[in-house]
Short mmCIF file of C-alpha atoms in Angstrom, two decimals:
data_model
loop_
_atom_site.label_atom_id
_atom_site.label_comp_id
_atom_site.label_asym_id
_atom_site.label_seq_id
_atom_site.Cartn_x
_atom_site.Cartn_y
_atom_site.Cartn_z
CA MET Q 121 18.95 27.56 26.47
CA GLN Q 122 22.61 27.60 25.45
CA LEU Q 123 23.03 24.09 26.75
CA PHE Q 124 19.95 22.99 24.84
CA ILE Q 125 21.26 24.44 21.58
CA GLU Q 126 24.68 22.91 22.11
CA GLN Q 127 23.08 19.55 22.78
CA LEU Q 128 20.92 19.92 19.70
CA LEU Q 129 23.99 20.65 17.58
CA ASN Q 130 25.73 17.62 19.07
CA GLY Q 131 22.69 15.52 18.33
CA VAL Q 132 22.56 16.54 14.69
CA ALA Q 133 26.27 15.76 14.39
CA MET Q 134 25.73 12.32 15.92
CA GLY Q 135 22.83 11.76 13.56
CA ALA Q 136 24.92 12.82 10.58
CA ILE Q 137 27.52 10.22 11.49
CA TYR Q 138 24.87 7.55 11.94
CA SER Q 139 23.53 8.43 8.52
CA LEU Q 140 26.95 7.97 6.89
CA ILE Q 141 27.12 4.42 8.26
CA THR Q 142 23.45 3.61 7.75
CA LEU Q 143 23.47 4.70 4.09
CA GLY Q 144 25.91 1.91 3.27
CA LEU Q 145 23.59 -0.62 4.89
CA ALA Q 146 20.58 0.80 3.07
CA LEU Q 147 22.40 0.68 -0.28
CA VAL Q 148 23.43 -2.93 0.25
CA TYR Q 149 20.00 -3.97 1.51
CA GLY Q 150 18.39 -2.28 -1.47
CA ILE Q 151 20.45 -4.11 -4.04
CA LEU Q 152 21.08 -7.53 -2.45
CA ARG Q 153 18.39 -7.77 0.29
CA ILE Q 154 21.16 -8.67 2.75
CA LEU Q 155 21.56 -7.23 6.26
CA HIS Q 156 25.20 -6.19 5.98
CA VAL Q 157 26.32 -6.44 9.62
CA ALA Q 158 29.97 -6.60 8.54
CA HIS Q 159 29.58 -3.01 7.33
CA ALA Q 160 30.38 -1.86 10.88
CA ALA Q 161 33.69 -3.72 10.69
CA VAL Q 162 34.45 -1.90 7.44
CA TYR Q 163 33.74 1.32 9.34
CA THR Q 164 36.16 0.30 12.12
CA ALA Q 165 38.77 -0.60 9.50
CA GLY Q 166 38.34 2.91 8.11
CA ALA Q 167 39.18 4.39 11.52
CA TYR Q 168 42.26 2.17 11.91
CA VAL Q 169 43.61 2.74 8.40
CA GLY Q 170 42.93 6.45 8.73
CA LEU Q 171 44.75 6.58 12.05
CA TYR Q 172 47.66 4.53 10.71
CA VAL Q 173 48.19 6.67 7.61
CA PHE Q 174 47.69 9.81 9.68
CA THR Q 175 50.35 8.69 12.16
CA LEU Q 176 52.80 7.96 9.35
CA SER Q 177 52.16 11.04 7.25
CA GLY Q 178 50.63 13.55 9.65
CA SER Q 179 48.10 14.49 6.99
CA LEU Q 180 44.36 13.91 7.01
CA LEU Q 181 44.32 14.71 3.29
CA LEU Q 182 46.24 11.48 2.76
CA ALA Q 183 44.61 9.49 5.55
CA VAL Q 184 41.02 9.94 4.35
CA PRO Q 185 41.48 8.81 0.71
CA ALA Q 186 43.71 5.92 1.83
CA ALA Q 187 41.07 4.71 4.28
CA MET Q 188 38.35 5.11 1.65
CA ALA Q 189 40.33 3.04 -0.85
CA VAL Q 190 41.15 0.26 1.63
CA CYS Q 191 37.54 0.09 2.84
CA ALA Q 192 36.19 0.05 -0.71
CA ALA Q 193 38.42 -2.94 -1.47
CA LEU Q 194 37.38 -4.59 1.78
CA GLY Q 195 33.68 -4.08 1.02
CA VAL Q 196 34.03 -5.54 -2.47
CA ALA Q 197 35.97 -8.50 -1.02
CA VAL Q 198 33.15 -9.24 1.43
CA GLU Q 199 30.63 -8.99 -1.40
CA ARG Q 200 32.58 -11.19 -3.83
CA PHE Q 201 33.84 -13.87 -1.46
CA VAL Q 202 31.07 -14.05 1.13
CA TYR Q 203 27.75 -12.67 -0.14
CA THR Q 204 27.76 -13.62 -3.83
CA PRO Q 205 28.46 -17.32 -3.13
CA LEU Q 206 25.81 -17.34 -0.36
CA LEU Q 207 23.05 -15.51 -2.27
CA ARG Q 208 21.40 -18.68 -3.53
CA PHE Q 209 20.63 -19.73 0.06
CA PRO Q 210 17.81 -18.35 2.24
CA PRO Q 211 18.50 -14.81 3.58
CA PHE Q 212 19.58 -15.93 7.05
CA VAL Q 213 22.61 -17.71 5.58
CA PRO Q 214 24.31 -14.56 4.20
CA LEU Q 215 23.28 -12.83 7.45
CA ILE Q 216 25.14 -15.44 9.51
CA GLY Q 217 28.06 -15.11 7.09
CA SER Q 218 28.01 -11.37 7.63
CA ILE Q 219 28.04 -11.69 11.42
CA ALA Q 220 30.94 -14.15 11.13
CA VAL Q 221 32.93 -11.68 9.00
CA PHE Q 222 32.14 -8.93 11.49
CA LEU Q 223 33.39 -10.93 14.51
CA ALA Q 224 36.45 -12.19 12.66
CA MET Q 225 37.41 -8.67 11.64
CA GLU Q 226 37.05 -7.44 15.22
CA GLU Q 227 39.61 -10.07 16.22
CA VAL Q 228 41.91 -8.94 13.42
CA PHE Q 229 41.73 -5.37 14.74
CA ARG Q 230 42.52 -6.66 18.24
CA ILE Q 231 45.56 -8.60 16.99
CA VAL Q 232 46.89 -5.90 14.68
CA GLY Q 233 45.94 -2.74 16.55
CA GLY Q 234 46.16 -4.09 20.10
CA PRO Q 235 43.36 -4.68 22.63
CA TYR Q 236 43.23 -1.09 23.83
CA ILE Q 237 42.00 2.35 22.90
CA LEU Q 238 44.24 4.35 20.57
CA SER Q 239 43.92 8.10 20.40
CA PHE Q 240 43.42 9.97 17.15
CA PRO Q 241 45.31 13.21 17.71
CA ALA Q 242 44.30 15.00 14.54
CA GLU Q 243 44.45 18.79 14.61
CA LEU Q 244 41.64 20.11 12.48
CA PRO Q 245 42.65 22.93 10.13
CA PHE Q 246 40.17 25.42 11.60
CA SER Q 247 39.08 26.57 15.03
CA GLY Q 248 35.69 26.41 16.65
CA ILE Q 249 33.24 29.26 16.60
CA THR Q 250 31.16 30.88 19.29
CA ILE Q 251 27.80 32.42 18.41
CA ARG Q 252 26.07 34.25 21.29
CA GLY Q 253 27.79 32.08 23.83
CA VAL Q 254 27.03 28.81 22.01
CA VAL Q 255 30.32 27.03 21.43
CA VAL Q 256 30.64 24.94 18.26
CA SER Q 257 33.79 22.82 18.31
CA PRO Q 258 35.93 22.27 15.21
CA ALA Q 259 35.10 18.56 15.35
CA ILE Q 260 31.36 19.30 15.14
CA LEU Q 261 31.95 21.78 12.33
CA SER Q 262 33.93 19.26 10.34
CA ILE Q 263 31.28 16.60 10.89
CA TYR Q 264 28.67 18.98 9.49
CA ALA Q 265 30.75 20.02 6.52
CA VAL Q 266 31.94 16.53 5.63
CA SER Q 267 28.59 14.79 6.04
CA ALA Q 268 26.74 17.46 4.10
CA ALA Q 269 29.23 17.14 1.26
CA VAL Q 270 29.09 13.33 1.30
CA LEU Q 271 25.28 13.24 1.37
CA LEU Q 272 25.14 15.71 -1.52
CA ILE Q 273 27.61 13.70 -3.59
CA LEU Q 274 25.80 10.43 -2.86
CA TRP Q 275 22.45 12.00 -3.74
CA PHE Q 276 23.93 13.24 -7.00
CA ILE Q 277 25.43 9.85 -7.88
CA VAL Q 278 22.27 7.91 -7.08
CA THR Q 279 19.78 10.22 -8.81
CA LYS Q 280 21.71 11.90 -11.63
CA THR Q 281 24.35 9.54 -13.00
CA GLY Q 282 24.34 6.40 -15.14
CA LEU Q 283 25.81 4.42 -12.26
CA GLY Q 284 22.97 5.57 -10.01
CA LEU Q 285 20.39 4.59 -12.60
CA ALA Q 286 22.05 1.18 -12.91
CA MET Q 287 22.02 0.81 -9.12
CA ARG Q 288 18.35 1.69 -8.83
CA ALA Q 289 17.34 -0.48 -11.79
CA THR Q 290 19.36 -3.44 -10.50
CA SER Q 291 17.87 -3.13 -7.02
CA GLN Q 292 14.33 -3.13 -8.44
CA ASP Q 293 14.67 -5.97 -10.96
CA ARG Q 294 18.10 -7.45 -11.44
CA ASP Q 295 17.26 -9.69 -14.41
CA ILE Q 296 15.41 -7.02 -16.34
CA ALA Q 297 18.22 -4.53 -15.70
CA GLY Q 298 20.51 -7.11 -17.28
CA THR Q 299 18.35 -7.29 -20.40
CA MET Q 300 19.15 -3.60 -20.97
CA GLY Q 301 22.88 -4.10 -20.91
CA ILE Q 302 23.33 -3.23 -17.23
CA ASN Q 303 26.08 -5.39 -15.75
CA ALA Q 304 24.50 -6.39 -12.44
CA SER Q 305 27.58 -7.79 -10.73
CA PHE Q 306 29.65 -4.71 -11.58
CA THR Q 307 26.84 -2.47 -10.35
CA ILE Q 308 26.62 -4.42 -7.09
CA SER Q 309 30.37 -4.12 -6.54
CA MET Q 310 30.20 -0.38 -7.16
CA THR Q 311 27.45 -0.17 -4.55
CA PHE Q 312 29.81 -1.75 -2.03
CA VAL Q 313 32.59 0.61 -3.12
CA LEU Q 314 30.37 3.64 -2.44
CA GLY Q 315 28.93 2.43 0.85
CA SER Q 316 32.29 1.27 2.20
CA ALA Q 317 34.15 4.44 1.21
CA VAL Q 318 31.52 6.49 3.04
CA ALA Q 319 31.82 4.20 6.08
CA ALA Q 320 35.58 4.90 6.11
CA ILE Q 321 34.85 8.62 6.35
CA ALA Q 322 32.44 7.95 9.23
CA GLY Q 323 35.08 5.86 11.02
CA ILE Q 324 37.65 8.65 10.83
CA LEU Q 325 35.14 11.32 11.92
CA VAL Q 326 34.14 9.27 14.96
CA GLY Q 327 37.79 8.53 15.77
CA ILE Q 328 38.60 12.22 15.77
CA TYR Q 329 35.39 13.32 17.52
CA TYR Q 330 35.85 10.99 20.50
CA ASN Q 331 39.64 10.80 20.10
CA GLN Q 332 39.28 7.02 20.31
CA VAL Q 333 39.90 4.10 17.97
CA TYR Q 334 39.42 0.58 19.36
CA PRO Q 335 38.67 -2.92 18.07
CA THR Q 336 35.02 -3.08 19.16
CA MET Q 337 34.02 0.45 18.15
CA GLY Q 338 31.82 -1.09 15.45
CA ALA Q 339 29.81 -3.27 17.83
CA VAL Q 340 27.15 -0.74 18.76
CA PRO Q 341 26.83 0.81 15.25
CA ALA Q 342 26.49 -2.70 13.76
CA TYR Q 343 23.18 -3.31 15.46
CA LYS Q 344 22.04 0.27 15.85
CA CYS Q 345 22.28 0.92 12.13
CA LEU Q 346 20.29 -2.24 11.41
CA ALA Q 347 17.57 -0.79 13.61
CA LEU Q 348 17.90 2.49 11.72
CA ILE Q 349 17.33 1.02 8.25
CA VAL Q 350 14.21 -0.68 9.62
CA VAL Q 351 13.00 2.61 11.10
CA GLY Q 352 13.75 4.51 7.88
CA GLY Q 353 12.13 1.91 5.64
CA LEU Q 354 14.25 -0.98 4.33
CA GLY Q 355 16.31 0.11 1.35
CA SER Q 356 15.07 3.72 1.44
CA LEU Q 357 18.02 6.14 1.34
CA PRO Q 358 16.13 9.29 2.42
CA GLY Q 359 14.52 7.17 5.14
CA ALA Q 360 17.93 6.04 6.37
CA VAL Q 361 19.13 9.64 6.64
CA LEU Q 362 15.94 10.85 8.32
CA ALA Q 363 15.94 8.01 10.86
CA SER Q 364 19.63 8.60 11.63
CA LEU Q 365 19.19 12.33 12.21
CA LEU Q 366 16.11 11.76 14.39
CA LEU Q 367 17.97 9.17 16.45
CA GLY Q 368 21.03 11.37 16.89
CA VAL Q 369 18.90 14.27 18.11
CA GLY Q 370 16.63 12.01 20.14
CA GLU Q 371 19.49 10.30 21.95
CA THR Q 372 21.19 13.54 22.81
CA LEU Q 373 18.10 15.46 23.88
CA LEU Q 374 16.07 12.76 25.62
CA ILE Q 375 18.90 10.99 27.37
CA GLY Q 376 21.67 13.58 27.50
CA TYR Q 377 19.57 16.70 28.11
CA ALA Q 378 16.26 15.55 29.60
CA ASN Q 379 18.03 12.83 31.62
CA ILE Q 380 15.53 10.07 30.95
CA PRO Q 381 16.95 7.11 32.87
CA LEU Q 382 17.50 4.77 29.95
CA PRO Q 383 20.70 3.50 28.39
CA ARG Q 384 21.52 5.76 25.41
CA ASP Q 385 21.85 2.83 23.00
CA SER Q 386 18.41 1.47 23.81
CA LEU Q 387 16.58 4.29 22.04
CA ALA Q 388 17.29 2.94 18.54
CA PHE Q 389 15.73 -0.39 19.43
CA ILE Q 390 12.72 1.16 21.17
CA ALA Q 391 12.20 3.16 17.96
CA MET Q 392 12.53 0.00 15.89
CA ILE Q 393 9.94 -1.86 17.98
CA ALA Q 394 7.57 1.11 17.80
CA VAL Q 395 7.96 1.35 14.03
CA LEU Q 396 7.44 -2.38 13.56
CA LEU Q 397 4.25 -2.18 15.64
CA TRP Q 398 2.70 0.90 14.06
CA ARG Q 399 4.37 1.49 10.71
CA PRO Q 400 6.06 -1.73 9.58
CA GLN Q 401 7.12 -0.28 6.21
CA GLY Q 402 9.25 2.33 8.02
CA LEU Q 403 9.10 6.11 8.04
CA LEU Q 404 9.69 6.56 4.30
CA GLY Q 405 9.39 2.99 3.05
CA GLY Q 406 6.94 2.01 0.33
CA LYS Q 407 4.42 -0.74 0.96
CA MET L 183 20.05 -15.96 -40.40
CA LEU L 184 19.95 -13.34 -37.64
CA LEU L 185 19.16 -15.82 -34.88
CA GLU L 186 19.62 -19.56 -34.95
CA VAL L 187 18.58 -21.66 -32.00
CA SER L 188 19.50 -25.33 -32.15
CA ASP L 189 18.46 -28.13 -29.82
CA LEU L 190 17.97 -25.73 -26.91
CA LYS L 191 17.13 -27.22 -23.52
CA VAL L 192 15.93 -25.46 -20.36
CA CYS L 193 15.38 -27.17 -16.99
CA TYR L 194 14.24 -25.99 -13.59
CA GLY L 195 15.52 -28.65 -11.22
CA ASP L 196 14.01 -31.87 -12.58
CA ILE L 197 11.37 -30.14 -14.64
CA HIS L 198 12.15 -29.94 -18.35
CA ALA L 199 10.58 -26.75 -19.66
CA VAL L 200 12.19 -26.72 -23.11
CA GLU L 201 13.36 -30.00 -24.64
CA GLY L 202 15.49 -29.50 -27.68
CA VAL L 203 13.92 -26.63 -29.59
CA SER L 204 15.41 -25.45 -32.88
CA LEU L 205 14.26 -22.37 -34.72
CA SER L 206 15.65 -19.60 -36.88
CA ILE L 207 14.80 -16.04 -37.82
CA GLY L 208 16.11 -14.10 -40.78
CA GLU L 209 16.68 -10.37 -40.72
CA GLY L 210 13.45 -8.43 -41.10
CA GLU L 211 11.16 -11.37 -40.30
CA LEU L 212 8.30 -11.41 -37.82
CA ILE L 213 7.99 -14.92 -36.41
CA SER L 214 5.59 -16.18 -33.78
CA VAL L 215 5.73 -19.08 -31.40
CA ILE L 216 2.29 -20.13 -30.22
CA GLY L 217 1.36 -22.61 -27.54
CA ALA L 218 -0.72 -23.14 -24.46
CA ASN L 219 0.09 -21.92 -20.98
CA GLY L 220 3.10 -23.87 -19.67
CA ALA L 221 4.26 -25.08 -23.07
CA GLY L 222 7.67 -23.50 -22.43
CA LYS L 223 7.27 -20.36 -24.52
CA SER L 224 8.54 -17.93 -21.91
CA SER L 225 11.38 -20.23 -20.91
CA LEU L 226 12.46 -20.40 -24.53
CA LEU L 227 12.45 -16.62 -24.88
CA ASN L 228 14.15 -15.99 -21.54
CA CYS L 229 16.82 -18.49 -22.47
CA VAL L 230 17.49 -16.75 -25.79
CA MET L 231 17.76 -13.46 -23.87
CA GLY L 232 20.05 -15.08 -21.29
CA ILE L 233 17.94 -14.58 -18.16
CA VAL L 234 17.51 -18.33 -17.81
CA PRO L 235 20.51 -20.64 -18.33
CA SER L 236 20.41 -23.35 -21.00
CA ARG L 237 21.10 -27.00 -20.26
CA GLY L 238 22.21 -27.84 -23.76
CA GLY L 239 21.99 -26.60 -27.31
CA LYS L 240 23.23 -23.45 -28.98
CA VAL L 241 22.15 -19.88 -29.60
CA ILE L 242 23.82 -18.20 -32.59
CA PHE L 243 23.20 -14.47 -33.09
CA CYS L 244 24.61 -12.62 -36.11
CA GLY L 245 26.85 -15.61 -36.77
CA ARG L 246 28.31 -15.52 -33.30
CA ASP L 247 27.82 -18.22 -30.64
CA ILE L 248 26.33 -16.35 -27.68
CA THR L 249 25.28 -19.42 -25.67
CA SER L 250 27.73 -18.67 -22.87
CA LEU L 251 27.34 -14.87 -22.86
CA PRO L 252 25.70 -13.31 -19.79
CA VAL L 253 22.47 -11.41 -20.26
CA HIS L 254 23.92 -7.88 -20.27
CA GLU L 255 26.40 -8.77 -23.02
CA ARG L 256 23.63 -10.25 -25.16
CA ALA L 257 21.75 -7.02 -24.65
CA ARG L 258 24.74 -5.06 -25.88
CA GLU L 259 24.84 -7.26 -29.00
CA GLY L 260 21.42 -5.84 -29.86
CA ILE L 261 18.83 -8.20 -28.36
CA ARG L 262 15.97 -6.75 -26.31
CA ILE L 263 12.99 -8.34 -24.61
CA VAL L 264 9.51 -7.10 -23.77
CA PRO L 265 9.08 -9.35 -20.75
CA GLU L 266 5.94 -11.12 -19.63
CA ARG L 267 3.81 -8.80 -17.45
CA ALA L 268 5.92 -5.81 -18.65
CA ARG L 269 8.11 -5.69 -15.52
CA VAL L 270 8.70 -1.95 -15.71
CA PHE L 271 10.89 -0.59 -12.93
CA PRO L 272 8.25 0.36 -10.35
CA ARG L 273 10.23 3.07 -8.57
CA LEU L 274 11.77 4.69 -11.63
CA THR L 275 9.85 7.33 -13.54
CA VAL L 276 8.64 6.63 -17.05
CA TYR L 277 11.48 8.76 -18.37
CA GLU L 278 14.06 6.93 -16.24
CA ASN L 279 12.67 3.59 -17.41
CA LEU L 280 13.30 4.71 -20.98
CA LEU L 281 16.75 5.97 -20.04
CA ALA L 282 17.55 2.58 -18.50
CA GLY L 283 16.40 0.96 -21.73
CA CYS L 284 19.32 2.45 -23.63
CA PHE L 285 21.83 2.20 -20.79
CA GLY L 286 25.40 2.89 -21.90
CA MET L 287 24.39 3.81 -25.45
CA LYS L 288 22.55 7.10 -24.99
CA ASP L 289 25.03 8.95 -27.20
CA LYS L 290 25.17 6.27 -29.89
CA ILE L 291 21.46 6.30 -30.70
CA SER L 292 20.66 10.03 -30.73
CA PHE L 293 18.49 9.77 -27.64
CA PRO L 294 16.34 12.92 -28.07
CA GLU L 295 15.14 11.83 -31.53
CA LYS L 296 14.38 8.31 -30.31
CA LEU L 297 12.52 9.75 -27.35
CA SER L 298 10.29 11.95 -29.46
CA TRP L 299 9.64 9.02 -31.80
CA ILE L 300 8.57 6.90 -28.81
CA TYR L 301 6.38 9.71 -27.47
CA GLY L 302 4.79 9.96 -30.92
CA LEU L 303 4.10 6.22 -30.89
CA PHE L 304 2.59 6.25 -27.38
CA PRO L 305 1.60 9.84 -26.47
CA VAL L 306 0.36 8.73 -23.05
CA LEU L 307 3.96 8.02 -22.03
CA GLU L 308 4.89 11.64 -22.61
CA GLU L 309 1.98 12.77 -20.45
CA ARG L 310 3.18 10.47 -17.70
CA LYS L 311 6.93 10.89 -18.17
CA SER L 312 7.63 11.95 -14.59
CA GLN L 313 5.29 9.42 -12.97
CA LEU L 314 6.66 6.30 -11.30
CA GLY L 315 6.36 3.06 -13.26
CA SER L 316 4.19 1.50 -10.55
CA THR L 317 1.50 4.17 -10.99
CA LEU L 318 0.78 3.24 -14.62
CA SER L 319 -2.15 1.07 -15.67
CA GLY L 320 -1.49 -2.42 -17.05
CA GLY L 321 -1.77 -1.24 -20.63
CA GLU L 322 0.49 1.75 -20.05
CA GLN L 323 3.07 -0.49 -18.40
CA GLN L 324 3.01 -2.75 -21.45
CA MET L 325 3.53 0.28 -23.73
CA LEU L 326 6.41 1.41 -21.54
CA ALA L 327 7.98 -2.06 -21.68
CA ILE L 328 7.76 -2.03 -25.48
CA SER L 329 9.21 1.50 -25.65
CA ARG L 330 11.97 0.67 -23.20
CA ALA L 331 13.04 -2.17 -25.48
CA LEU L 332 12.66 -0.15 -28.69
CA ILE L 333 14.57 2.94 -27.66
CA SER L 334 17.93 1.16 -27.93
CA ASP L 335 17.28 0.42 -31.62
CA PRO L 336 17.64 -3.37 -31.24
CA LYS L 337 18.49 -5.83 -34.01
CA LEU L 338 16.13 -8.43 -32.54
CA LEU L 339 13.08 -7.84 -30.39
CA LEU L 340 11.73 -10.69 -28.26
CA VAL L 341 8.13 -10.16 -27.19
CA ASP L 342 6.69 -12.30 -24.40
CA GLU L 343 2.88 -12.52 -24.07
CA VAL L 344 2.33 -8.85 -24.73
CA SER L 345 -1.44 -9.32 -25.01
CA MET L 346 -1.85 -10.93 -21.59
CA GLY L 347 -4.22 -9.06 -19.31
CA LEU L 348 -4.89 -6.24 -21.77
CA MET L 349 -8.26 -4.93 -22.90
CA PRO L 350 -9.13 -6.11 -26.45
CA VAL L 351 -8.77 -2.56 -27.80
CA LEU L 352 -5.24 -2.37 -26.45
CA VAL L 353 -4.37 -5.82 -27.75
CA ASP L 354 -5.28 -4.63 -31.25
CA LYS L 355 -3.24 -1.47 -30.80
CA VAL L 356 -0.19 -3.36 -29.56
CA PHE L 357 -0.31 -5.86 -32.41
CA GLU L 358 -0.72 -3.02 -34.88
CA VAL L 359 2.42 -1.42 -33.49
CA MET L 360 4.34 -4.69 -33.79
CA GLU L 361 3.25 -5.10 -37.38
CA MET L 362 4.13 -1.49 -38.17
CA LEU L 363 7.59 -1.82 -36.59
CA ASN L 364 8.26 -4.87 -38.70
CA ARG L 365 6.85 -3.59 -41.99
CA GLU L 366 7.98 0.02 -41.87
CA HIS L 367 11.15 -0.15 -39.80
CA GLY L 368 12.33 -3.61 -40.77
CA LEU L 369 12.58 -4.68 -37.13
CA THR L 370 13.10 -8.39 -36.60
CA ILE L 371 10.60 -9.67 -34.05
CA LEU L 372 10.15 -13.00 -32.29
CA LEU L 373 6.68 -13.04 -30.80
CA VAL L 374 5.59 -15.56 -28.19
CA GLU L 375 1.83 -15.66 -27.64
CA GLN L 376 -1.15 -17.48 -26.26
CA ASN L 377 -3.29 -15.31 -28.50
CA ALA L 378 -2.75 -17.52 -31.54
CA LEU L 379 -5.20 -15.82 -33.90
CA ALA L 380 -3.66 -12.37 -33.56
CA SER L 381 -0.05 -13.53 -33.72
CA LEU L 382 -0.64 -15.84 -36.72
CA GLY L 383 -2.32 -12.85 -38.34
CA ILE L 384 0.74 -10.60 -38.29
CA SER L 385 3.62 -13.10 -38.55
CA SER L 386 4.99 -14.63 -41.73
CA ARG L 387 6.05 -17.95 -40.19
CA SER L 388 5.12 -19.64 -36.93
CA TYR L 389 6.12 -22.47 -34.67
CA VAL L 390 3.74 -24.40 -32.45
CA LEU L 391 5.22 -25.38 -29.09
CA GLU L 392 3.74 -28.18 -26.97
CA THR L 393 5.27 -29.34 -23.66
CA GLY L 394 8.69 -28.03 -24.55
CA LYS L 395 8.86 -29.35 -28.11
CA ILE L 396 8.08 -27.86 -31.50
CA VAL L 397 5.31 -29.96 -32.98
CA LEU L 398 4.48 -27.93 -36.05
CA GLU L 399 5.99 -25.13 -38.09
CA GLY L 400 5.24 -23.36 -41.31
CA ALA L 401 3.85 -20.27 -42.97
CA SER L 402 1.37 -18.57 -40.65
CA GLY L 403 -1.28 -18.53 -43.35
CA ASP L 404 -1.06 -22.31 -43.71
CA LEU L 405 -1.17 -22.84 -39.94
CA LEU L 406 -4.31 -20.73 -39.75
CA LYS L 407 -5.98 -23.27 -42.05
CA ASP L 408 -4.51 -26.33 -40.34
CA PRO L 409 -7.34 -28.31 -38.69
CA LYS L 410 -5.19 -29.31 -35.69
CA VAL L 411 -4.20 -25.69 -35.04
CA GLN L 412 -7.76 -24.52 -35.54
CA GLU L 413 -9.05 -27.02 -33.01
CA ALA L 414 -6.33 -26.62 -30.38
CA TYR L 415 -5.50 -22.90 -30.57
CA LEU L 416 -8.14 -21.02 -32.48
CA GLY L 417 -11.20 -22.60 -30.84
CA LEU L 418 -12.88 -23.24 -34.17
#
């Protein structure tokens, strides 16, 4: 029973991290209808920048905002210089552009950071807790705290602020949003800022959790999170979070705990195929 | 003149939708542009709003050349459109649609007063204020589109085929509201319509658009009596 609960807690933590990455994809898909594969490279960049600033300063309080700022700039650069010029072509063209950016950035990480695994030796400012023999590590605790805070802030921005209203209006009808004085291109850039800053946080959390930062750490999330936005319902933010949490728990319990002989990373794609067969609009997607 | 359009051209690829249209509206006027389906009425209006780019000609608003301004800056100058088929935001509530309508100027226009004025004009919108736009009927969506444009207190209201697809009772109601807004609130309105009889009835001047060109213009009362207009647009 203790093992089960520990695995469940691990699963929720994994799911929370997936949701931080997937939300960026869902935001971008919602507003531009582009599958933003390069988002996973932004996430990797977040881990590298975070590690670099942490190594120099020894402070996560500096490393996290620095990584968020760099990733926000990176996300906007991808949007301005790759997606916006390619938007007038059919959707597969920006998708190919996105994959190209993703692969190119992986090579940049390899050249700059070296073709090996770096460790992320951050000491978290609090210790783990033990409740009735169930051990909760500080890394898991910080993943819970940080993702809950980020999800709450994102929810607030999207549903309660002027920027959120502009984002939702622009994603539903860009031209008509413009006729109300909403600057669509600014709103789109801000969407990339938000999604990319959150991806930076996810990159650092993963780096600390596994104590690993390496050039191809975005490869699996790149495709897994695409599957997740399909499962959640394309462009649906609550759907993206729900699908991510379910996958995190599912992976850990079915494959880690119940020992079903399948590769862990296959579950996301099995879920995607199942959803496409029986509920093509996704768990929480509209028709 | 509040709005002066001169020699405006709109093309989609090789198709010329608007070929050199000139028109003008003074402050406080209600002008209509009538014409058949495909005459270029919507293209003309969308080009004045800035949703569709022009391929020549000029748009002057309040004495300022706005031809090269993007749509959101034209909106901030005080132009609003009630688009064809309403185009309310389907996944925003009625209230959020109205909030989007006065984006960035909520404090300037005393939002609560405007809101209660709108709810007085169309009480059904208050009943449905927390429903999503997509759940409204066609007529309610059209009322929401009008309200969404009005709430920002625009200097110029462009109205695109507001009667399309509405029940006759609602068409009357909507035209009554347009007339009231013009007469009692001094709102300047440019109305584009297939429903020639109703729009000639409430406008002071009108233009007749045929295949992208203005073929006739004058006082609406005179156009109502014009045999060509009667035959082509009024079915008399």
